[in-house]
mmCIF file with all atom_site columns, C-alpha atoms in Angstrom:
data_model
loop_
_atom_site.group_PDB
_atom_site.id
_atom_site.type_symbol
_atom_site.label_atom_id
_atom_site.label_alt_id
_atom_site.label_comp_id
_atom_site.label_asym_id
_atom_site.label_entity_id
_atom_site.label_seq_id
_atom_site.pdbx_PDB_ins_code
_atom_site.Cartn_x
_atom_site.Cartn_y
_atom_site.Cartn_z
_atom_site.occupancy
_atom_site.B_iso_or_equiv
_atom_site.pdbx_formal_charge
_atom_site.auth_seq_id
_atom_site.auth_comp_id
_atom_site.auth_asym_id
_atom_site.auth_atom_id
_atom_site.pdbx_PDB_model_num
ATOM 1   C CA . ASP G 1 1   ? 0.000  0.000  0.000   1.00 0.00 ? 1   ASP G CA 1
ATOM 2   C CA . ILE G 1 2   ? 2.851  2.400  0.786   1.00 0.00 ? 2   ILE G CA 1
ATOM 3   C CA . LEU G 1 3   ? 4.540  1.640  -2.536  1.00 0.00 ? 3   LEU G CA 1
ATOM 4   C CA . ARG G 1 4   ? 1.304  2.293  -4.420  1.00 0.00 ? 4   ARG G CA 1
ATOM 5   C CA . PHE G 1 5   ? 0.733  5.489  -2.447  1.00 0.00 ? 5   PHE G CA 1
ATOM 6   C CA . GLU G 1 6   ? 4.219  6.769  -3.252  1.00 0.00 ? 6   GLU G CA 1
ATOM 7   C CA . ILE G 1 7   ? 3.784  6.142  -6.975  1.00 0.00 ? 7   ILE G CA 1
ATOM 8   C CA . TRP G 1 8   ? 0.327  7.729  -7.054  1.00 0.00 ? 8   TRP G CA 1
ATOM 9   C CA . TYR G 1 9   ? 1.595  10.659 -4.999  1.00 0.00 ? 9   TYR G CA 1
ATOM 10  C CA . ARG G 1 10  ? 4.294  11.373 -7.566  1.00 0.00 ? 10  ARG G CA 1
ATOM 11  C CA . TRP G 1 11  ? 2.182  10.687 -10.658 1.00 0.00 ? 11  TRP G CA 1
ATOM 12  C CA . PRO G 1 12  ? 0.135  13.938 -10.796 1.00 0.00 ? 12  PRO G CA 1
ATOM 13  C CA . ARG G 1 13  ? 2.997  16.179 -9.661  1.00 0.00 ? 13  ARG G CA 1
ATOM 14  C CA . PRO G 1 14  ? 4.257  18.584 -12.342 1.00 0.00 ? 14  PRO G CA 1
ATOM 15  C CA . ALA G 1 15  ? 7.868  18.057 -11.218 1.00 0.00 ? 15  ALA G CA 1
ATOM 16  C CA . THR G 1 16  ? 7.708  14.436 -12.360 1.00 0.00 ? 16  THR G CA 1
ATOM 17  C CA . TYR G 1 17  ? 6.774  15.489 -15.887 1.00 0.00 ? 17  TYR G CA 1
ATOM 18  C CA . VAL G 1 18  ? 9.261  18.351 -15.925 1.00 0.00 ? 18  VAL G CA 1
ATOM 19  C CA . TYR G 1 19  ? 12.048 15.957 -14.936 1.00 0.00 ? 19  TYR G CA 1
ATOM 20  C CA . PHE G 1 20  ? 10.983 13.475 -17.610 1.00 0.00 ? 20  PHE G CA 1
ATOM 21  C CA . LEU G 1 21  ? 10.808 16.222 -20.236 1.00 0.00 ? 21  LEU G CA 1
ATOM 22  C CA . ILE G 1 22  ? 14.281 17.482 -19.320 1.00 0.00 ? 22  ILE G CA 1
ATOM 23  C CA . VAL G 1 23  ? 15.719 13.970 -19.534 1.00 0.00 ? 23  VAL G CA 1
ATOM 24  C CA . PHE G 1 24  ? 13.935 13.242 -22.811 1.00 0.00 ? 24  PHE G CA 1
ATOM 25  C CA . LEU G 1 25  ? 14.947 16.518 -24.466 1.00 0.00 ? 25  LEU G CA 1
ATOM 26  C CA . LEU G 1 26  ? 18.578 16.302 -23.411 1.00 0.00 ? 26  LEU G CA 1
ATOM 27  C CA . ALA G 1 27  ? 18.847 12.745 -24.731 1.00 0.00 ? 27  ALA G CA 1
ATOM 28  C CA . PHE G 1 28  ? 17.087 13.723 -27.959 1.00 0.00 ? 28  PHE G CA 1
ATOM 29  C CA . LEU G 1 29  ? 19.271 16.776 -28.479 1.00 0.00 ? 29  LEU G CA 1
ATOM 30  C CA . THR G 1 30  ? 22.398 14.781 -27.711 1.00 0.00 ? 30  THR G CA 1
ATOM 31  C CA . VAL G 1 31  ? 21.535 12.321 -30.447 1.00 0.00 ? 31  VAL G CA 1
ATOM 32  C CA . VAL G 1 32  ? 20.526 14.864 -33.091 1.00 0.00 ? 32  VAL G CA 1
ATOM 33  C CA . SER G 1 33  ? 23.045 17.591 -32.399 1.00 0.00 ? 33  SER G CA 1
ATOM 34  C CA . PRO G 1 34  ? 25.897 18.099 -34.830 1.00 0.00 ? 34  PRO G CA 1
ATOM 35  C CA . SER G 1 35  ? 28.339 17.729 -31.939 1.00 0.00 ? 35  SER G CA 1
ATOM 36  C CA . SER G 1 36  ? 27.236 14.174 -31.081 1.00 0.00 ? 36  SER G CA 1
ATOM 37  C CA . ARG G 1 37  ? 30.547 12.997 -32.505 1.00 0.00 ? 37  ARG G CA 1
ATOM 38  C CA . THR G 1 38  ? 31.957 13.674 -29.055 1.00 0.00 ? 38  THR G CA 1
ATOM 39  C CA . PHE G 1 39  ? 30.344 10.431 -27.906 1.00 0.00 ? 39  PHE G CA 1
ATOM 40  C CA . GLY G 1 40  ? 32.595 8.428  -30.194 1.00 0.00 ? 40  GLY G CA 1
ATOM 41  C CA . SER G 1 41  ? 30.439 7.966  -33.281 1.00 0.00 ? 41  SER G CA 1
ATOM 42  C CA . LEU G 1 42  ? 33.314 8.490  -35.692 1.00 0.00 ? 42  LEU G CA 1
ATOM 43  C CA . GLY G 1 43  ? 34.624 6.216  -38.376 1.00 0.00 ? 43  GLY G CA 1
ATOM 44  C CA . VAL G 1 44  ? 33.176 2.727  -38.327 1.00 0.00 ? 44  VAL G CA 1
ATOM 45  C CA . VAL G 1 45  ? 31.265 3.086  -35.041 1.00 0.00 ? 45  VAL G CA 1
ATOM 46  C CA . ALA G 1 46  ? 27.596 3.676  -35.837 1.00 0.00 ? 46  ALA G CA 1
ATOM 47  C CA . ALA G 1 47  ? 25.812 6.437  -33.990 1.00 0.00 ? 47  ALA G CA 1
ATOM 48  C CA . ASN G 1 48  ? 23.263 3.998  -32.559 1.00 0.00 ? 48  ASN G CA 1
ATOM 49  C CA . SER G 1 49  ? 25.711 1.243  -31.690 1.00 0.00 ? 49  SER G CA 1
ATOM 50  C CA . PRO G 1 50  ? 25.403 -0.451 -28.295 1.00 0.00 ? 50  PRO G CA 1
ATOM 51  C CA . TYR G 1 51  ? 28.682 1.170  -27.272 1.00 0.00 ? 51  TYR G CA 1
ATOM 52  C CA . ILE G 1 52  ? 27.355 4.691  -27.918 1.00 0.00 ? 52  ILE G CA 1
ATOM 53  C CA . ILE G 1 53  ? 24.012 3.908  -26.271 1.00 0.00 ? 53  ILE G CA 1
ATOM 54  C CA . SER G 1 54  ? 25.836 2.549  -23.217 1.00 0.00 ? 54  SER G CA 1
ATOM 55  C CA . TYR G 1 55  ? 28.153 5.550  -23.065 1.00 0.00 ? 55  TYR G CA 1
ATOM 56  C CA . VAL G 1 56  ? 25.286 8.044  -23.265 1.00 0.00 ? 56  VAL G CA 1
ATOM 57  C CA . THR G 1 57  ? 23.318 6.029  -20.704 1.00 0.00 ? 57  THR G CA 1
ATOM 58  C CA . LEU G 1 58  ? 26.171 5.927  -18.220 1.00 0.00 ? 58  LEU G CA 1
ATOM 59  C CA . THR G 1 59  ? 26.857 9.629  -18.659 1.00 0.00 ? 59  THR G CA 1
ATOM 60  C CA . PHE G 1 60  ? 23.229 10.616 -18.193 1.00 0.00 ? 60  PHE G CA 1
ATOM 61  C CA . SER G 1 61  ? 22.693 8.289  -15.232 1.00 0.00 ? 61  SER G CA 1
ATOM 62  C CA . LEU G 1 62  ? 25.469 10.139 -13.440 1.00 0.00 ? 62  LEU G CA 1
ATOM 63  C CA . VAL G 1 63  ? 24.474 13.614 -14.649 1.00 0.00 ? 63  VAL G CA 1
ATOM 64  C CA . PHE G 1 64  ? 20.890 13.120 -13.508 1.00 0.00 ? 64  PHE G CA 1
ATOM 65  C CA . THR G 1 65  ? 21.937 12.298 -9.956  1.00 0.00 ? 65  THR G CA 1
ATOM 66  C CA . VAL G 1 66  ? 20.325 15.595 -9.036  1.00 0.00 ? 66  VAL G CA 1
ATOM 67  C CA . ILE G 1 67  ? 16.934 14.277 -10.135 1.00 0.00 ? 67  ILE G CA 1
ATOM 68  C CA . THR G 1 68  ? 17.495 11.077 -8.172  1.00 0.00 ? 68  THR G CA 1
ATOM 69  C CA . SER G 1 69  ? 18.298 13.072 -5.050  1.00 0.00 ? 69  SER G CA 1
ATOM 70  C CA . ALA G 1 70  ? 15.298 15.348 -5.549  1.00 0.00 ? 70  ALA G CA 1
ATOM 71  C CA . ILE G 1 71  ? 12.914 12.404 -5.623  1.00 0.00 ? 71  ILE G CA 1
ATOM 72  C CA . MET G 1 72  ? 14.518 9.921  -3.254  1.00 0.00 ? 72  MET G CA 1
ATOM 73  C CA . GLY G 1 73  ? 15.595 12.443 -0.643  1.00 0.00 ? 73  GLY G CA 1
ATOM 74  C CA . VAL G 1 74  ? 12.158 13.835 0.126   1.00 0.00 ? 74  VAL G CA 1
ATOM 75  C CA . ALA G 1 75  ? 10.193 10.592 0.471   1.00 0.00 ? 75  ALA G CA 1
ATOM 76  C CA . ILE G 1 76  ? 10.710 10.386 4.228   1.00 0.00 ? 76  ILE G CA 1
ATOM 77  C CA . VAL G 1 77  ? 11.257 14.081 4.908   1.00 0.00 ? 77  VAL G CA 1
ATOM 78  C CA . ARG G 1 78  ? 7.797  14.786 3.491   1.00 0.00 ? 78  ARG G CA 1
ATOM 79  C CA . ASP G 1 79  ? 6.189  13.007 6.465   1.00 0.00 ? 79  ASP G CA 1
ATOM 80  C CA . PHE G 1 80  ? 8.070  15.239 8.908   1.00 0.00 ? 80  PHE G CA 1
ATOM 81  C CA . GLU G 1 81  ? 7.105  18.355 6.957   1.00 0.00 ? 81  GLU G CA 1
ATOM 82  C CA . HIS G 1 82  ? 3.419  17.426 7.136   1.00 0.00 ? 82  HIS G CA 1
ATOM 83  C CA . ASN G 1 83  ? 3.672  16.252 10.767  1.00 0.00 ? 83  ASN G CA 1
ATOM 84  C CA . THR G 1 84  ? 2.414  12.757 9.964   1.00 0.00 ? 84  THR G CA 1
ATOM 85  C CA . GLU G 1 85  ? 5.352  10.815 11.425  1.00 0.00 ? 85  GLU G CA 1
ATOM 86  C CA . ALA G 1 86  ? 3.656  10.527 14.826  1.00 0.00 ? 86  ALA G CA 1
ATOM 87  C CA . PHE G 1 87  ? 0.509  9.179  13.207  1.00 0.00 ? 87  PHE G CA 1
ATOM 88  C CA . LEU G 1 88  ? 2.423  6.657  11.131  1.00 0.00 ? 88  LEU G CA 1
ATOM 89  C CA . SER G 1 89  ? 4.479  5.452  14.086  1.00 0.00 ? 89  SER G CA 1
ATOM 90  C CA . SER G 1 90  ? 1.336  4.906  16.210  1.00 0.00 ? 90  SER G CA 1
ATOM 91  C CA . THR G 1 91  ? -0.300 2.525  13.716  1.00 0.00 ? 91  THR G CA 1
ATOM 92  C CA . ALA G 1 92  ? 0.309  -1.199 13.284  1.00 0.00 ? 92  ALA G CA 1
ATOM 93  C CA . LEU G 1 93  ? 2.360  -0.417 10.198  1.00 0.00 ? 93  LEU G CA 1
ATOM 94  C CA . ASP G 1 94  ? 5.692  -2.218 10.246  1.00 0.00 ? 94  ASP G CA 1
ATOM 95  C CA . LYS G 1 95  ? 8.648  0.152  10.015  1.00 0.00 ? 95  LYS G CA 1
ATOM 96  C CA . MET G 1 96  ? 10.417 -2.022 7.420   1.00 0.00 ? 96  MET G CA 1
ATOM 97  C CA . ASP G 1 97  ? 7.291  -2.177 5.236   1.00 0.00 ? 97  ASP G CA 1
ATOM 98  C CA . TYR G 1 98  ? 6.952  1.578  5.476   1.00 0.00 ? 98  TYR G CA 1
ATOM 99  C CA . LEU G 1 99  ? 10.588 2.280  4.569   1.00 0.00 ? 99  LEU G CA 1
ATOM 100 C CA . LEU G 1 100 ? 10.712 -0.290 1.758   1.00 0.00 ? 100 LEU G CA 1
ATOM 101 C CA . GLY G 1 101 ? 7.410  0.978  0.358   1.00 0.00 ? 101 GLY G CA 1
ATOM 102 C CA . ARG G 1 102 ? 8.639  4.558  0.289   1.00 0.00 ? 102 ARG G CA 1
ATOM 103 C CA . PHE G 1 103 ? 12.020 3.549  -1.120  1.00 0.00 ? 103 PHE G CA 1
ATOM 104 C CA . MET G 1 104 ? 10.709 1.239  -3.834  1.00 0.00 ? 104 MET G CA 1
ATOM 105 C CA . GLY G 1 105 ? 7.940  3.647  -4.847  1.00 0.00 ? 105 GLY G CA 1
ATOM 106 C CA . SER G 1 106 ? 10.434 6.468  -5.245  1.00 0.00 ? 106 SER G CA 1
ATOM 107 C CA . LEU G 1 107 ? 12.869 4.163  -7.055  1.00 0.00 ? 107 LEU G CA 1
ATOM 108 C CA . ILE G 1 108 ? 10.192 3.151  -9.565  1.00 0.00 ? 108 ILE G CA 1
ATOM 109 C CA . VAL G 1 109 ? 9.400  6.803  -10.250 1.00 0.00 ? 109 VAL G CA 1
ATOM 110 C CA . VAL G 1 110 ? 13.113 7.596  -10.712 1.00 0.00 ? 110 VAL G CA 1
ATOM 111 C CA . CYS G 1 111 ? 13.525 4.681  -13.119 1.00 0.00 ? 111 CYS G CA 1
ATOM 112 C CA . MET G 1 112 ? 10.475 5.802  -15.103 1.00 0.00 ? 112 MET G CA 1
ATOM 113 C CA . ILE G 1 113 ? 11.893 9.308  -15.378 1.00 0.00 ? 113 ILE G CA 1
ATOM 114 C CA . HIS G 1 114 ? 15.287 7.992  -16.443 1.00 0.00 ? 114 HIS G CA 1
ATOM 115 C CA . ALA G 1 115 ? 13.593 5.910  -19.145 1.00 0.00 ? 115 ALA G CA 1
ATOM 116 C CA . GLY G 1 116 ? 13.288 9.247  -20.954 1.00 0.00 ? 116 GLY G CA 1
ATOM 117 C CA . VAL G 1 117 ? 16.930 8.823  -21.959 1.00 0.00 ? 117 VAL G CA 1
ATOM 118 C CA . PHE G 1 118 ? 16.083 5.832  -24.101 1.00 0.00 ? 118 PHE G CA 1
ATOM 119 C CA . LEU G 1 119 ? 12.878 7.246  -25.458 1.00 0.00 ? 119 LEU G CA 1
ATOM 120 C CA . GLY G 1 120 ? 14.728 10.429 -26.402 1.00 0.00 ? 120 GLY G CA 1
ATOM 121 C CA . MET G 1 121 ? 17.515 8.494  -28.114 1.00 0.00 ? 121 MET G CA 1
ATOM 122 C CA . MET G 1 122 ? 15.085 6.218  -29.965 1.00 0.00 ? 122 MET G CA 1
ATOM 123 C CA . PHE G 1 123 ? 13.022 9.184  -31.102 1.00 0.00 ? 123 PHE G CA 1
ATOM 124 C CA . GLY G 1 124 ? 16.152 11.053 -32.152 1.00 0.00 ? 124 GLY G CA 1
ATOM 125 C CA . PHE G 1 125 ? 17.466 8.160  -34.207 1.00 0.00 ? 125 PHE G CA 1
ATOM 126 C CA . SER G 1 126 ? 14.086 7.641  -35.855 1.00 0.00 ? 126 SER G CA 1
ATOM 127 C CA . VAL G 1 127 ? 13.423 11.271 -36.867 1.00 0.00 ? 127 VAL G CA 1
ATOM 128 C CA . GLY G 1 128 ? 16.938 12.726 -36.850 1.00 0.00 ? 128 GLY G CA 1
ATOM 129 C CA . HIS G 1 129 ? 17.482 12.287 -40.574 1.00 0.00 ? 129 HIS G CA 1
ATOM 130 C CA . GLN G 1 130 ? 14.381 14.433 -41.253 1.00 0.00 ? 130 GLN G CA 1
ATOM 131 C CA . LEU G 1 131 ? 15.571 17.427 -39.257 1.00 0.00 ? 131 LEU G CA 1
ATOM 132 C CA . PRO G 1 132 ? 16.566 20.581 -41.129 1.00 0.00 ? 132 PRO G CA 1
ATOM 133 C CA . TRP G 1 133 ? 19.991 20.900 -39.521 1.00 0.00 ? 133 TRP G CA 1
ATOM 134 C CA . ASP G 1 134 ? 22.945 18.702 -40.216 1.00 0.00 ? 134 ASP G CA 1
ATOM 135 C CA . VAL G 1 135 ? 22.952 15.783 -37.815 1.00 0.00 ? 135 VAL G CA 1
ATOM 136 C CA . ALA G 1 136 ? 26.405 14.254 -37.272 1.00 0.00 ? 136 ALA G CA 1
ATOM 137 C CA . TRP G 1 137 ? 25.277 10.839 -38.512 1.00 0.00 ? 137 TRP G CA 1
ATOM 138 C CA . LYS G 1 138 ? 23.079 12.110 -41.366 1.00 0.00 ? 138 LYS G CA 1
ATOM 139 C CA . GLY G 1 139 ? 23.765 10.134 -44.513 1.00 0.00 ? 139 GLY G CA 1
ATOM 140 C CA . LYS G 1 140 ? 25.548 7.385  -42.605 1.00 0.00 ? 140 LYS G CA 1
ATOM 141 C CA . GLU G 1 141 ? 24.092 3.977  -42.079 1.00 0.00 ? 141 GLU G CA 1
ATOM 142 C CA . LEU G 1 142 ? 22.589 3.237  -38.694 1.00 0.00 ? 142 LEU G CA 1
ATOM 143 C CA . LEU G 1 143 ? 22.402 -0.204 -37.165 1.00 0.00 ? 143 LEU G CA 1
ATOM 144 C CA . PRO G 1 144 ? 19.005 -1.933 -37.095 1.00 0.00 ? 144 PRO G CA 1
ATOM 145 C CA . PHE G 1 145 ? 16.914 -1.234 -34.033 1.00 0.00 ? 145 PHE G CA 1
ATOM 146 C CA . SER G 1 146 ? 17.712 -3.610 -31.181 1.00 0.00 ? 146 SER G CA 1
ATOM 147 C CA . PRO G 1 147 ? 15.612 -3.346 -28.000 1.00 0.00 ? 147 PRO G CA 1
ATOM 148 C CA . TRP G 1 148 ? 18.296 -5.220 -26.053 1.00 0.00 ? 148 TRP G CA 1
ATOM 149 C CA . GLY G 1 149 ? 20.809 -2.510 -27.014 1.00 0.00 ? 149 GLY G CA 1
ATOM 150 C CA . TYR G 1 150 ? 18.691 -0.050 -25.026 1.00 0.00 ? 150 TYR G CA 1
ATOM 151 C CA . LEU G 1 151 ? 17.446 -2.356 -22.268 1.00 0.00 ? 151 LEU G CA 1
ATOM 152 C CA . GLN G 1 152 ? 20.824 -3.748 -21.203 1.00 0.00 ? 152 GLN G CA 1
ATOM 153 C CA . PRO G 1 153 ? 22.451 -0.349 -20.443 1.00 0.00 ? 153 PRO G CA 1
ATOM 154 C CA . TYR G 1 154 ? 19.220 0.730  -18.749 1.00 0.00 ? 154 TYR G CA 1
ATOM 155 C CA . LEU G 1 155 ? 19.354 -2.224 -16.378 1.00 0.00 ? 155 LEU G CA 1
ATOM 156 C CA . LEU G 1 156 ? 23.110 -2.182 -15.955 1.00 0.00 ? 156 LEU G CA 1
ATOM 157 C CA . PHE G 1 157 ? 23.728 1.525  -15.486 1.00 0.00 ? 157 PHE G CA 1
ATOM 158 C CA . THR G 1 158 ? 20.489 3.405  -14.879 1.00 0.00 ? 158 THR G CA 1
ATOM 159 C CA . VAL G 1 159 ? 18.705 1.030  -12.532 1.00 0.00 ? 159 VAL G CA 1
ATOM 160 C CA . PHE G 1 160 ? 21.895 0.122  -10.664 1.00 0.00 ? 160 PHE G CA 1
ATOM 161 C CA . ASN G 1 161 ? 22.987 3.759  -10.261 1.00 0.00 ? 161 ASN G CA 1
ATOM 162 C CA . SER G 1 162 ? 19.465 4.791  -9.249  1.00 0.00 ? 162 SER G CA 1
ATOM 163 C CA . LEU G 1 163 ? 19.384 1.983  -6.707  1.00 0.00 ? 163 LEU G CA 1
ATOM 164 C CA . THR G 1 164 ? 22.752 2.745  -5.119  1.00 0.00 ? 164 THR G CA 1
ATOM 165 C CA . LEU G 1 165 ? 22.530 6.537  -5.261  1.00 0.00 ? 165 LEU G CA 1
ATOM 166 C CA . GLY G 1 166 ? 18.853 6.410  -4.278  1.00 0.00 ? 166 GLY G CA 1
ATOM 167 C CA . ALA G 1 167 ? 19.725 4.358  -1.192  1.00 0.00 ? 167 ALA G CA 1
ATOM 168 C CA . PHE G 1 168 ? 22.351 6.940  -0.302  1.00 0.00 ? 168 PHE G CA 1
ATOM 169 C CA . PHE G 1 169 ? 19.956 9.883  -0.681  1.00 0.00 ? 169 PHE G CA 1
ATOM 170 C CA . PHE G 1 170 ? 17.040 8.059  0.926   1.00 0.00 ? 170 PHE G CA 1
#
């Protein structure tokens, strides 16, 4: 119940959508900007290769630590701000269930926000060749779409970093 409450508490908040939009736009602009060669897509390395996707994912998972701290850090503090900690401690609610519910609910929200990196990259690679400016990989051959190429770095870097950094901030 606490996990569900935490997710539904965050769902209608504008900050959740602003964070997702920031993550999505930065990933999209990274992929379609003329300076995306800085991520290593030169020569025989395709712009949407698993190496580039992993590199961008790792970079963004560390850059967006601020978003992780903004969401994970206030899950417990919010109860003290609203003076509900005394009420929660006087119920039959187990402390471990309460803490795990808050933590996992916030972690799910963070992981959903960070999924904007992959959606932004996928969208950028799919429409980037139609943009009016010169994209770094325009005219070059891209690799076929591979969902595993996006899912593996998400699980390896984003979820792991969100879990460890989220535990620290929580």
